[in-house]
Amino acid sequence: MSTADTHALDARRHVHGQTDLRRHDADGPTAMVVSGQGVTITTDDGREIIDGFSGLGCASLGYSNRRLADAAHRQLATLPYAPTFYGRSHPTVATLADRLVALAPGGMSRAMFQCSGSEATDSLIKLLWYRNSARGEPERRTLVSRWRGYYGNTVAAVSVSGQPHMHARFGLPLEGFAKTETPNYYLNHRDGESEEEFSARMAADLERVIVENGPDRIAAFFAEPMQSGGGAIKPPEGYWPAMQAVIKRYGIHFHVDEVVCGFGRTGNRWGSETWGLEPDSITSAKALTAGYFPMSALLMKEDFYSDIVRNADEVGVLGHGFTYAGHPVGAAVAMEALDIYDEIDLIGHVRSVSSRFLDGCQALGDHPLVGDVRGVGLFCGIQLVENKATRALFDPARKVGRLVQDCAHDRGLYLRSIDPDRISFMPPLIIDADEIDEAVRRLAGALDDAWKHLGH
Ligand SMILES: Cc1ncc(COP(=O)(O)O)c(C=O)c1O
């Protein structure tokens, strides 16, 4: 089949999520990717593109890692599928559960598996409600999270997420999902307000939400250590200490979503380590299998687990689970990925190239389109603005972020623009210094191209 035919088929038959469907119907796929090697993906027209977004923040080890492919193949040839319902198991998933809880921060002791970050979020929400019933607190159901947070797409996960375009016309969020401010210091600070003062204001807003909703009705506060789907928003100075003080004051369950930050993105194994978070539970996905297999995990502490078990006496079987949870191939790939992370000292590598990456991004701050650059590890958010002096954003209808994303693509760099005109830059964690320089050079060129398109 010709490339033109597959593009036409995709436009006619394939409904894409998180896609402008009108544009897709008219123009077809923005890229038809056929292969990948290292940090580079190749499209069906033979173009080689540096993947500056790690697929969707998951391809930590880049593409065509032979060891991951071999691990999957070995498992497929031995035990390609096994359910984990009814107490059945297989050795690889048992070993992975043990390994994950040992790696996790905050004294986690149990792991439950799913196939995506969304399912992990949903599982936690359901288990929080289930646990609270067992504890005689069935009214403790409200989930508090932040605007612009992103925890997935299922009905509950999107309700706890704070992305207005994912709520509009779906009749969501569900009731009982409350939101506090997003910690975007650059855009939202008041004149003369320091990062610490801003952080204190964010914590005060969290406290307001807790008090307004009733502290004894709050099931959990949900957060990513650094917001990813919100546009790579690095928490400002003093933010997490101030927020955690409020969470502790009201004895609220603190759930940390490590789906993007986990396994090295921020220069530590967990974002929780980077910002000194003390989670009561964790969700993990993406780099758990380096993106080579859909798998996620919910990690919980022993007291949470024991409360869940209390329900067994009255209800019997835990009425929750997924057919492909703990899939043998996913578990084998995750085990291999964890081995590779250790053997190549991936975290050490991220730390060693991080300043090259962040300095390169920071230098883009001189560009007339760029108002702010903030990042950590190999994770950076770049805010585009119309007026650097006033921090005024472009009219959203001009889609300037999308323009930069398209210009970058034309120059051979894949990045993601996220409203309001933020560029999220998070290359595979194996990227080397030369590849970083090249990616930054292409982004600088893309900004110049966009500037010209805007009539300058
Ligand atoms: C922080 C975070 N949590 C959860 C999810 C949902 O994961 P999935 O798309 O695998 O359902 C995402 C997806 O990007 C995410 O970025």
JSON list of N, CA and C and ligand atoms in Angstrom, two decimals, residues 56 115-119 121 150-153 224 228-229 257 259-260 285-286, ligand 1:
[
{"chain": "A", "resi": 56, "resn": "LEU", "atom": "N", "xyz": [5.12, 9.92, 24.31]},
{"chain": "A", "resi": 56, "resn": "LEU", "atom": "CA", "xyz": [4.29, 10.74, 25.21]},
{"chain": "A", "resi": 56, "resn": "LEU", "atom": "C", "xyz": [4.92, 10.70, 26.60]},
{"chain": "A", "resi": 115, "resn": "CYS", "atom": "N", "xyz": [-3.14, -1.36, 33.08]},
{"chain": "A", "resi": 115, "resn": "CYS", "atom": "CA", "xyz": [-2.54, -1.25, 31.75]},
{"chain": "A", "resi": 115, "resn": "CYS", "atom": "C", "xyz": [-2.23, 0.18, 31.34]},
{"chain": "A", "resi": 116, "resn": "SER", "atom": "N", "xyz": [-2.66, 1.17, 32.11]},
{"chain": "A", "resi": 116, "resn": "SER", "atom": "CA", "xyz": [-2.42, 2.57, 31.73]},
{"chain": "A", "resi": 116, "resn": "SER", "atom": "C", "xyz": [-2.44, 3.44, 32.97]},
{"chain": "A", "resi": 117, "resn": "GLY", "atom": "N", "xyz": [-1.92, 4.66, 32.80]},
{"chain": "A", "resi": 117, "resn": "GLY", "atom": "CA", "xyz": [-1.95, 5.61, 33.90]},
{"chain": "A", "resi": 117, "resn": "GLY", "atom": "C", "xyz": [-3.39, 5.91, 34.32]},
{"chain": "A", "resi": 118, "resn": "SER", "atom": "N", "xyz": [-4.28, 6.00, 33.33]},
{"chain": "A", "resi": 118, "resn": "SER", "atom": "CA", "xyz": [-5.69, 6.31, 33.64]},
{"chain": "A", "resi": 118, "resn": "SER", "atom": "C", "xyz": [-6.29, 5.23, 34.54]},
{"chain": "A", "resi": 119, "resn": "GLU", "atom": "N", "xyz": [-6.03, 3.99, 34.20]},
{"chain": "A", "resi": 119, "resn": "GLU", "atom": "CA", "xyz": [-6.58, 2.89, 35.00]},
{"chain": "A", "resi": 119, "resn": "GLU", "atom": "C", "xyz": [-5.97, 2.87, 36.40]},
{"chain": "A", "resi": 121, "resn": "THR", "atom": "N", "xyz": [-5.04, 5.55, 38.03]},
{"chain": "A", "resi": 121, "resn": "THR", "atom": "CA", "xyz": [-5.74, 6.63, 38.75]},
{"chain": "A", "resi": 121, "resn": "THR", "atom": "C", "xyz": [-7.11, 6.17, 39.19]},
{"chain": "A", "resi": 150, "resn": "TYR", "atom": "N", "xyz": [-3.07, 16.37, 35.11]},
{"chain": "A", "resi": 150, "resn": "TYR", "atom": "CA", "xyz": [-3.48, 15.39, 34.11]},
{"chain": "A", "resi": 150, "resn": "TYR", "atom": "C", "xyz": [-3.22, 14.01, 34.67]},
{"chain": "A", "resi": 151, "resn": "TYR", "atom": "N", "xyz": [-4.31, 13.28, 34.91]},
{"chain": "A", "resi": 151, "resn": "TYR", "atom": "CA", "xyz": [-4.17, 11.94, 35.51]},
{"chain": "A", "resi": 151, "resn": "TYR", "atom": "C", "xyz": [-4.80, 10.87, 34.65]},
{"chain": "A", "resi": 152, "resn": "GLY", "atom": "N", "xyz": [-5.30, 11.24, 33.47]},
{"chain": "A", "resi": 152, "resn": "GLY", "atom": "CA", "xyz": [-5.85, 10.24, 32.57]},
{"chain": "A", "resi": 152, "resn": "GLY", "atom": "C", "xyz": [-7.22, 10.59, 32.05]},
{"chain": "A", "resi": 153, "resn": "ASN", "atom": "N", "xyz": [-7.80, 9.64, 31.33]},
{"chain": "A", "resi": 153, "resn": "ASN", "atom": "CA", "xyz": [-8.99, 9.91, 30.52]},
{"chain": "A", "resi": 153, "resn": "ASN", "atom": "C", "xyz": [-10.24, 9.15, 30.91]},
{"chain": "A", "resi": 224, "resn": "GLU", "atom": "N", "xyz": [0.91, 15.55, 40.57]},
{"chain": "A", "resi": 224, "resn": "GLU", "atom": "CA", "xyz": [2.17, 15.13, 39.96]},
{"chain": "A", "resi": 224, "resn": "GLU", "atom": "C", "xyz": [3.26, 15.99, 40.61]},
{"chain": "A", "resi": 228, "resn": "SER", "atom": "N", "xyz": [2.87, 17.68, 34.12]},
{"chain": "A", "resi": 228, "resn": "SER", "atom": "CA", "xyz": [3.33, 17.37, 32.78]},
{"chain": "A", "resi": 228, "resn": "SER", "atom": "C", "xyz": [2.31, 17.80, 31.73]},
{"chain": "A", "resi": 229, "resn": "GLY", "atom": "N", "xyz": [1.14, 17.16, 31.75]},
{"chain": "A", "resi": 229, "resn": "GLY", "atom": "CA", "xyz": [0.10, 17.50, 30.78]},
{"chain": "A", "resi": 229, "resn": "GLY", "atom": "C", "xyz": [-0.37, 18.95, 30.91]},
{"chain": "A", "resi": 257, "resn": "ASP", "atom": "N", "xyz": [1.28, 11.17, 41.67]},
{"chain": "A", "resi": 257, "resn": "ASP", "atom": "CA", "xyz": [1.27, 10.56, 40.35]},
{"chain": "A", "resi": 257, "resn": "ASP", "atom": "C", "xyz": [2.69, 10.67, 39.78]},
{"chain": "A", "resi": 259, "resn": "VAL", "atom": "N", "xyz": [3.65, 9.00, 37.10]},
{"chain": "A", "resi": 259, "resn": "VAL", "atom": "CA", "xyz": [3.55, 8.40, 35.76]},
{"chain": "A", "resi": 259, "resn": "VAL", "atom": "C", "xyz": [4.59, 8.99, 34.81]},
{"chain": "A", "resi": 260, "resn": "VAL", "atom": "N", "xyz": [4.81, 10.30, 34.88]},
{"chain": "A", "resi": 260, "resn": "VAL", "atom": "CA", "xyz": [5.82, 10.93, 34.02]},
{"chain": "A", "resi": 260, "resn": "VAL", "atom": "C", "xyz": [7.15, 11.10, 34.75]},
{"chain": "A", "resi": 285, "resn": "ALA", "atom": "N", "xyz": [3.71, 4.50, 35.54]},
{"chain": "A", "resi": 285, "resn": "ALA", "atom": "CA", "xyz": [3.43, 3.89, 34.23]},
{"chain": "A", "resi": 285, "resn": "ALA", "atom": "C", "xyz": [4.55, 4.33, 33.28]},
{"chain": "A", "resi": 286, "resn": "LYS", "atom": "N", "xyz": [4.26, 4.54, 32.04]},
{"chain": "A", "resi": 286, "resn": "LYS", "atom": "CA", "xyz": [5.18, 5.06, 31.03]},
{"chain": "A", "resi": 286, "resn": "LYS", "atom": "C", "xyz": [6.58, 4.43, 31.11]},
{"chain": "B", "resi": 1, "resn": "LIG", "atom": "C1", "xyz": [0.99, 12.42, 34.90]},
{"chain": "B", "resi": 1, "resn": "LIG", "atom": "C2", "xyz": [0.08, 11.50, 34.13]},
{"chain": "B", "resi": 1, "resn": "LIG", "atom": "N1", "xyz": [-0.72, 10.67, 34.78]},
{"chain": "B", "resi": 1, "resn": "LIG", "atom": "C3", "xyz": [-1.55, 9.83, 34.14]},
{"chain": "B", "resi": 1, "resn": "LIG", "atom": "C4", "xyz": [-1.59, 9.80, 32.77]},
{"chain": "B", "resi": 1, "resn": "LIG", "atom": "C5", "xyz": [-2.53, 8.88, 32.06]},
{"chain": "B", "resi": 1, "resn": "LIG", "atom": "O1", "xyz": [-1.81, 7.82, 31.52]},
{"chain": "B", "resi": 1, "resn": "LIG", "atom": "P1", "xyz": [-2.40, 6.96, 30.30]},
{"chain": "B", "resi": 1, "resn": "LIG", "atom": "O2", "xyz": [-2.42, 7.83, 29.10]},
{"chain": "B", "resi": 1, "resn": "LIG", "atom": "O3", "xyz": [-1.45, 5.81, 30.22]},
{"chain": "B", "resi": 1, "resn": "LIG", "atom": "O4", "xyz": [-3.76, 6.52, 30.69]},
{"chain": "B", "resi": 1, "resn": "LIG", "atom": "C6", "xyz": [-0.75, 10.65, 32.04]},
{"chain": "B", "resi": 1, "resn": "LIG", "atom": "C7", "xyz": [-0.75, 10.61, 30.56]},
{"chain": "B", "resi": 1, "resn": "LIG", "atom": "O5", "xyz": [-0.04, 11.31, 29.90]},
{"chain": "B", "resi": 1, "resn": "LIG", "atom": "C8", "xyz": [0.10, 11.53, 32.73]},
{"chain": "B", "resi": 1, "resn": "LIG", "atom": "O6", "xyz": [0.90, 12.39, 32.08]}
]
